[in-house]
Amino acid sequence: TVPLMIPQGMSMAVLGSGSGGNATLIRCGSTHILVDAGLSAKQLVLRMELMGVVPEQLDAILLTHEHSDHARGIDVLLRKRNVPVFANALTREALSHKMKSYIPWKIFQSGQQFDLGDLVVDAFRISHDAAEPVGFVLTGNNTQLSMVSDVGHVTHLMREQLRGSDGIYIEANYDQALLEPV
C-alpha cells in the first residue's frame, strides 16, 4: 500500500478494500485514524506498520457500518488497546453484542459534525443495506477528504457532501443486483 498524499498535509493509505476487508489509514497533522477495521487485527497491525504507524498511535477508529468486512478486526485489535470507536447508535447496537473486549464507544448522530484531533468530521447517511451506514467528510490542514463505501448508487445528499473535496475515496463494489436470488 502506498499512501496517497492529498495537497496541504493530509494522507490516506488504503489498507484493504473489498469483501475481504476494508480499512483506510488517515493522517492529518498529529492525528491518526482508521476508517473501518474489516481486516483481521493481525493484518491491520502489519499493514499500519508498513505505513510507519503502530496501533498505539491511533486516535480513533471511525465505522461506516456494522458489516464484518468493515468491523471484523475491532474486537481483537482493542483487547489490549484503548482506542475510541466512533459509530452511530444503530451501528454500535448491531456490533456491541459481538464484542468480547471493552470497546470505548463514542456515539455520533448521522448528519453531525464533531472534532477529532486535527480533523473535523462530518458524518452523513449513504444508501446501503446496513443499520445506518454513513460516509465521512474529513477536514484538516485546509484540506477536505470525503469517503464513502459500499455504495450502489449516488444520492443527491452524497453529491452535496462530496462537493468541494480535495480528494474523494469511493469504495463501490457493492451491487444489490448480484445479491438478488436468480
PDB file of C-alpha atoms in Angstrom, residues 36-172:
ATOM      1  CA  ASP A  36     -13.222   0.870   9.247  1.00  0.00           C
ATOM      2  CA  ALA A  37     -11.338  -2.141  10.602  1.00  0.00           C
ATOM      3  CA  GLY A  38     -12.569  -5.015   8.447  1.00  0.00           C
ATOM      4  CA  LEU A  39      -9.300  -6.940   8.257  1.00  0.00           C
ATOM      5  CA  SER A  40      -8.043  -9.262  10.972  1.00  0.00           C
ATOM      6  CA  ALA A  41      -6.284  -7.486  13.830  1.00  0.00           C
ATOM      7  CA  LYS A  42      -3.009  -9.094  12.722  1.00  0.00           C
ATOM      8  CA  GLN A  43      -3.370  -7.728   9.176  1.00  0.00           C
ATOM      9  CA  LEU A  44      -4.412  -4.291  10.441  1.00  0.00           C
ATOM     10  CA  VAL A  45      -1.275  -4.097  12.594  1.00  0.00           C
ATOM     11  CA  LEU A  46       1.029  -5.380   9.829  1.00  0.00           C
ATOM     12  CA  ARG A  47      -0.382  -3.010   7.208  1.00  0.00           C
ATOM     13  CA  MET A  48      -0.326   0.009   9.527  1.00  0.00           C
ATOM     14  CA  GLU A  49       3.292  -0.762  10.431  1.00  0.00           C
ATOM     15  CA  LEU A  50       4.152  -0.768   6.711  1.00  0.00           C
ATOM     16  CA  MET A  51       2.897   2.819   6.746  1.00  0.00           C
ATOM     17  CA  GLY A  52       5.064   3.648   9.778  1.00  0.00           C
ATOM     18  CA  VAL A  53       2.149   3.692  12.239  1.00  0.00           C
ATOM     19  CA  VAL A  54       1.674   1.439  15.262  1.00  0.00           C
ATOM     20  CA  PRO A  55      -1.840   0.858  16.642  1.00  0.00           C
ATOM     21  CA  GLU A  56      -0.988   2.782  19.822  1.00  0.00           C
ATOM     22  CA  GLN A  57      -0.728   5.926  17.663  1.00  0.00           C
ATOM     23  CA  LEU A  58      -4.371   5.683  16.605  1.00  0.00           C
ATOM     24  CA  ASP A  59      -6.549   8.467  17.919  1.00  0.00           C
ATOM     25  CA  ALA A  60      -9.749   6.742  16.787  1.00  0.00           C
ATOM     26  CA  ILE A  61     -11.476   4.219  14.592  1.00  0.00           C
ATOM     27  CA  LEU A  62     -14.416   5.528  12.560  1.00  0.00           C
ATOM     28  CA  LEU A  63     -17.005   2.995  11.417  1.00  0.00           C
ATOM     29  CA  THR A  64     -19.079   3.409   8.275  1.00  0.00           C
ATOM     30  CA  HIS A  65     -21.352   0.478   9.213  1.00  0.00           C
ATOM     31  CA  GLU A  66     -21.505  -2.847  11.053  1.00  0.00           C
ATOM     32  CA  HIS A  67     -20.820  -5.429   8.322  1.00  0.00           C
ATOM     33  CA  SER A  68     -17.926  -7.760   9.112  1.00  0.00           C
ATOM     34  CA  ASP A  69     -15.847  -6.621   6.140  1.00  0.00           C
ATOM     35  CA  HIS A  70     -15.793  -3.197   7.838  1.00  0.00           C
ATOM     36  CA  ALA A  71     -15.608  -4.152  11.527  1.00  0.00           C
ATOM     37  CA  ARG A  72     -14.077  -7.656  11.805  1.00  0.00           C
ATOM     38  CA  GLY A  73     -10.786  -6.638  13.459  1.00  0.00           C
ATOM     39  CA  ILE A  74     -12.045  -4.273  16.153  1.00  0.00           C
ATOM     40  CA  ASP A  75     -12.583  -6.774  18.972  1.00  0.00           C
ATOM     41  CA  VAL A  76      -9.112  -8.356  18.868  1.00  0.00           C
ATOM     42  CA  LEU A  77      -7.314  -5.106  17.968  1.00  0.00           C
ATOM     43  CA  LEU A  78      -8.729  -3.420  21.080  1.00  0.00           C
ATOM     44  CA  ARG A  79      -8.167  -6.253  23.564  1.00  0.00           C
ATOM     45  CA  LYS A  80      -5.008  -4.568  24.833  1.00  0.00           C
ATOM     46  CA  ARG A  81      -5.519  -1.064  23.496  1.00  0.00           C
ATOM     47  CA  ASN A  82      -7.780   1.836  24.410  1.00  0.00           C
ATOM     48  CA  VAL A  83      -8.734   3.414  21.079  1.00  0.00           C
ATOM     49  CA  PRO A  84     -12.147   5.099  20.872  1.00  0.00           C
ATOM     50  CA  VAL A  85     -14.515   3.724  18.227  1.00  0.00           C
ATOM     51  CA  PHE A  86     -16.792   6.321  16.651  1.00  0.00           C
ATOM     52  CA  ALA A  87     -20.098   4.976  15.330  1.00  0.00           C
ATOM     53  CA  ASN A  88     -23.722   5.989  15.224  1.00  0.00           C
ATOM     54  CA  ALA A  89     -26.097   4.368  17.724  1.00  0.00           C
ATOM     55  CA  LEU A  90     -27.566   1.807  15.324  1.00  0.00           C
ATOM     56  CA  THR A  91     -24.123   0.648  14.165  1.00  0.00           C
ATOM     57  CA  ARG A  92     -22.955   0.298  17.777  1.00  0.00           C
ATOM     58  CA  GLU A  93     -26.117  -1.585  18.681  1.00  0.00           C
ATOM     59  CA  ALA A  94     -25.610  -4.015  15.799  1.00  0.00           C
ATOM     60  CA  LEU A  95     -21.987  -4.675  16.856  1.00  0.00           C
ATOM     61  CA  SER A  96     -21.876  -4.421  20.640  1.00  0.00           C
ATOM     62  CA  HIS A  97     -23.276  -7.900  21.349  1.00  0.00           C
ATOM     63  CA  LYS A  98     -20.496  -9.435  19.191  1.00  0.00           C
ATOM     64  CA  MET A  99     -17.649  -7.803  21.122  1.00  0.00           C
ATOM     65  CA  LYS A 100     -15.843  -9.619  23.923  1.00  0.00           C
ATOM     66  CA  SER A 101     -13.409  -6.761  24.578  1.00  0.00           C
ATOM     67  CA  TYR A 102     -14.240  -3.465  26.217  1.00  0.00           C
ATOM     68  CA  ILE A 103     -14.918  -1.048  23.363  1.00  0.00           C
ATOM     69  CA  PRO A 104     -14.740   2.674  24.201  1.00  0.00           C
ATOM     70  CA  TRP A 105     -17.678   3.706  22.005  1.00  0.00           C
ATOM     71  CA  LYS A 106     -18.126   7.341  21.007  1.00  0.00           C
ATOM     72  CA  ILE A 107     -21.603   7.786  19.567  1.00  0.00           C
ATOM     73  CA  PHE A 108     -22.388  10.405  16.932  1.00  0.00           C
ATOM     74  CA  GLN A 109     -25.579  11.188  15.072  1.00  0.00           C
ATOM     75  CA  SER A 110     -25.614  10.900  11.296  1.00  0.00           C
ATOM     76  CA  GLY A 111     -25.545  14.433   9.960  1.00  0.00           C
ATOM     77  CA  GLN A 112     -23.483  15.555  12.962  1.00  0.00           C
ATOM     78  CA  GLN A 113     -20.110  17.297  12.824  1.00  0.00           C
ATOM     79  CA  PHE A 114     -17.504  16.587  15.505  1.00  0.00           C
ATOM     80  CA  ASP A 115     -13.849  17.320  16.222  1.00  0.00           C
ATOM     81  CA  LEU A 116     -11.291  14.549  16.266  1.00  0.00           C
ATOM     82  CA  GLY A 117      -7.745  15.752  16.925  1.00  0.00           C
ATOM     83  CA  ASP A 118      -6.587  17.840  13.952  1.00  0.00           C
ATOM     84  CA  LEU A 119      -9.705  16.869  11.976  1.00  0.00           C
ATOM     85  CA  VAL A 120     -13.307  17.959  11.771  1.00  0.00           C
ATOM     86  CA  VAL A 121     -15.522  15.022  10.812  1.00  0.00           C
ATOM     87  CA  ASP A 122     -18.909  15.269   9.109  1.00  0.00           C
ATOM     88  CA  ALA A 123     -20.878  12.013   9.081  1.00  0.00           C
ATOM     89  CA  PHE A 124     -23.667  11.709   6.506  1.00  0.00           C
ATOM     90  CA  ARG A 125     -26.082   8.948   5.541  1.00  0.00           C
ATOM     91  CA  ILE A 126     -25.493   6.801   2.479  1.00  0.00           C
ATOM     92  CA  SER A 127     -27.575   4.144   0.753  1.00  0.00           C
ATOM     93  CA  HIS A 128     -26.649   0.565   1.745  1.00  0.00           C
ATOM     94  CA  ASP A 129     -28.316  -2.451   3.407  1.00  0.00           C
ATOM     95  CA  ALA A 130     -26.936  -1.813   6.890  1.00  0.00           C
ATOM     96  CA  ALA A 131     -28.435  -0.444  10.115  1.00  0.00           C
ATOM     97  CA  GLU A 132     -27.449   3.180   9.415  1.00  0.00           C
ATOM     98  CA  PRO A 133     -24.488   3.406   7.031  1.00  0.00           C
ATOM     99  CA  VAL A 134     -22.561   6.659   6.771  1.00  0.00           C
ATOM    100  CA  GLY A 135     -19.883   8.351   4.729  1.00  0.00           C
ATOM    101  CA  PHE A 136     -17.398  10.825   6.133  1.00  0.00           C
ATOM    102  CA  VAL A 137     -16.054  14.218   5.147  1.00  0.00           C
ATOM    103  CA  LEU A 138     -12.736  14.802   6.936  1.00  0.00           C
ATOM    104  CA  THR A 139     -11.397  18.355   7.045  1.00  0.00           C
ATOM    105  CA  GLY A 140      -7.992  19.398   8.357  1.00  0.00           C
ATOM    106  CA  ASN A 141      -4.983  21.483   7.311  1.00  0.00           C
ATOM    107  CA  ASN A 142      -7.226  23.365   4.837  1.00  0.00           C
ATOM    108  CA  THR A 143      -7.909  20.061   3.069  1.00  0.00           C
ATOM    109  CA  GLN A 144     -11.140  18.125   2.630  1.00  0.00           C
ATOM    110  CA  LEU A 145     -11.181  14.352   2.060  1.00  0.00           C
ATOM    111  CA  SER A 146     -14.500  12.591   1.541  1.00  0.00           C
ATOM    112  CA  MET A 147     -15.065   8.849   1.955  1.00  0.00           C
ATOM    113  CA  VAL A 148     -17.968   6.540   1.117  1.00  0.00           C
ATOM    114  CA  SER A 149     -18.037   2.753   0.987  1.00  0.00           C
ATOM    115  CA  ASP A 150     -20.390   0.047  -0.279  1.00  0.00           C
ATOM    116  CA  VAL A 151     -22.470   2.424  -2.329  1.00  0.00           C
ATOM    117  CA  GLY A 152     -24.617   1.095  -5.150  1.00  0.00           C
ATOM    118  CA  HIS A 153     -25.771   4.473  -6.409  1.00  0.00           C
ATOM    119  CA  VAL A 154     -25.055   8.135  -5.789  1.00  0.00           C
ATOM    120  CA  THR A 155     -27.728  10.117  -3.973  1.00  0.00           C
ATOM    121  CA  HIS A 156     -28.305  13.864  -4.011  1.00  0.00           C
ATOM    122  CA  LEU A 157     -27.051  14.068  -0.391  1.00  0.00           C
ATOM    123  CA  MET A 158     -23.838  12.277  -1.365  1.00  0.00           C
ATOM    124  CA  ARG A 159     -23.216  14.674  -4.259  1.00  0.00           C
ATOM    125  CA  GLU A 160     -23.715  17.642  -1.958  1.00  0.00           C
ATOM    126  CA  GLN A 161     -21.415  16.226   0.745  1.00  0.00           C
ATOM    127  CA  LEU A 162     -18.644  15.316  -1.730  1.00  0.00           C
ATOM    128  CA  ARG A 163     -18.726  18.714  -3.476  1.00  0.00           C
ATOM    129  CA  GLY A 164     -15.575  20.760  -2.961  1.00  0.00           C
ATOM    130  CA  SER A 165     -13.423  17.847  -1.785  1.00  0.00           C
ATOM    131  CA  ASP A 166      -9.690  17.853  -2.454  1.00  0.00           C
ATOM    132  CA  GLY A 167      -9.811  14.043  -2.532  1.00  0.00           C
ATOM    133  CA  ILE A 168     -12.637  11.519  -2.747  1.00  0.00           C
ATOM    134  CA  TYR A 169     -12.440   7.829  -1.809  1.00  0.00           C
ATOM    135  CA  ILE A 170     -15.338   5.777  -3.145  1.00  0.00           C
ATOM    136  CA  GLU A 171     -15.399   2.056  -2.438  1.00  0.00           C
ATOM    137  CA  ALA A 172     -18.267   0.922  -4.637  1.00  0.00           C
TER     138      ALA A 172
END
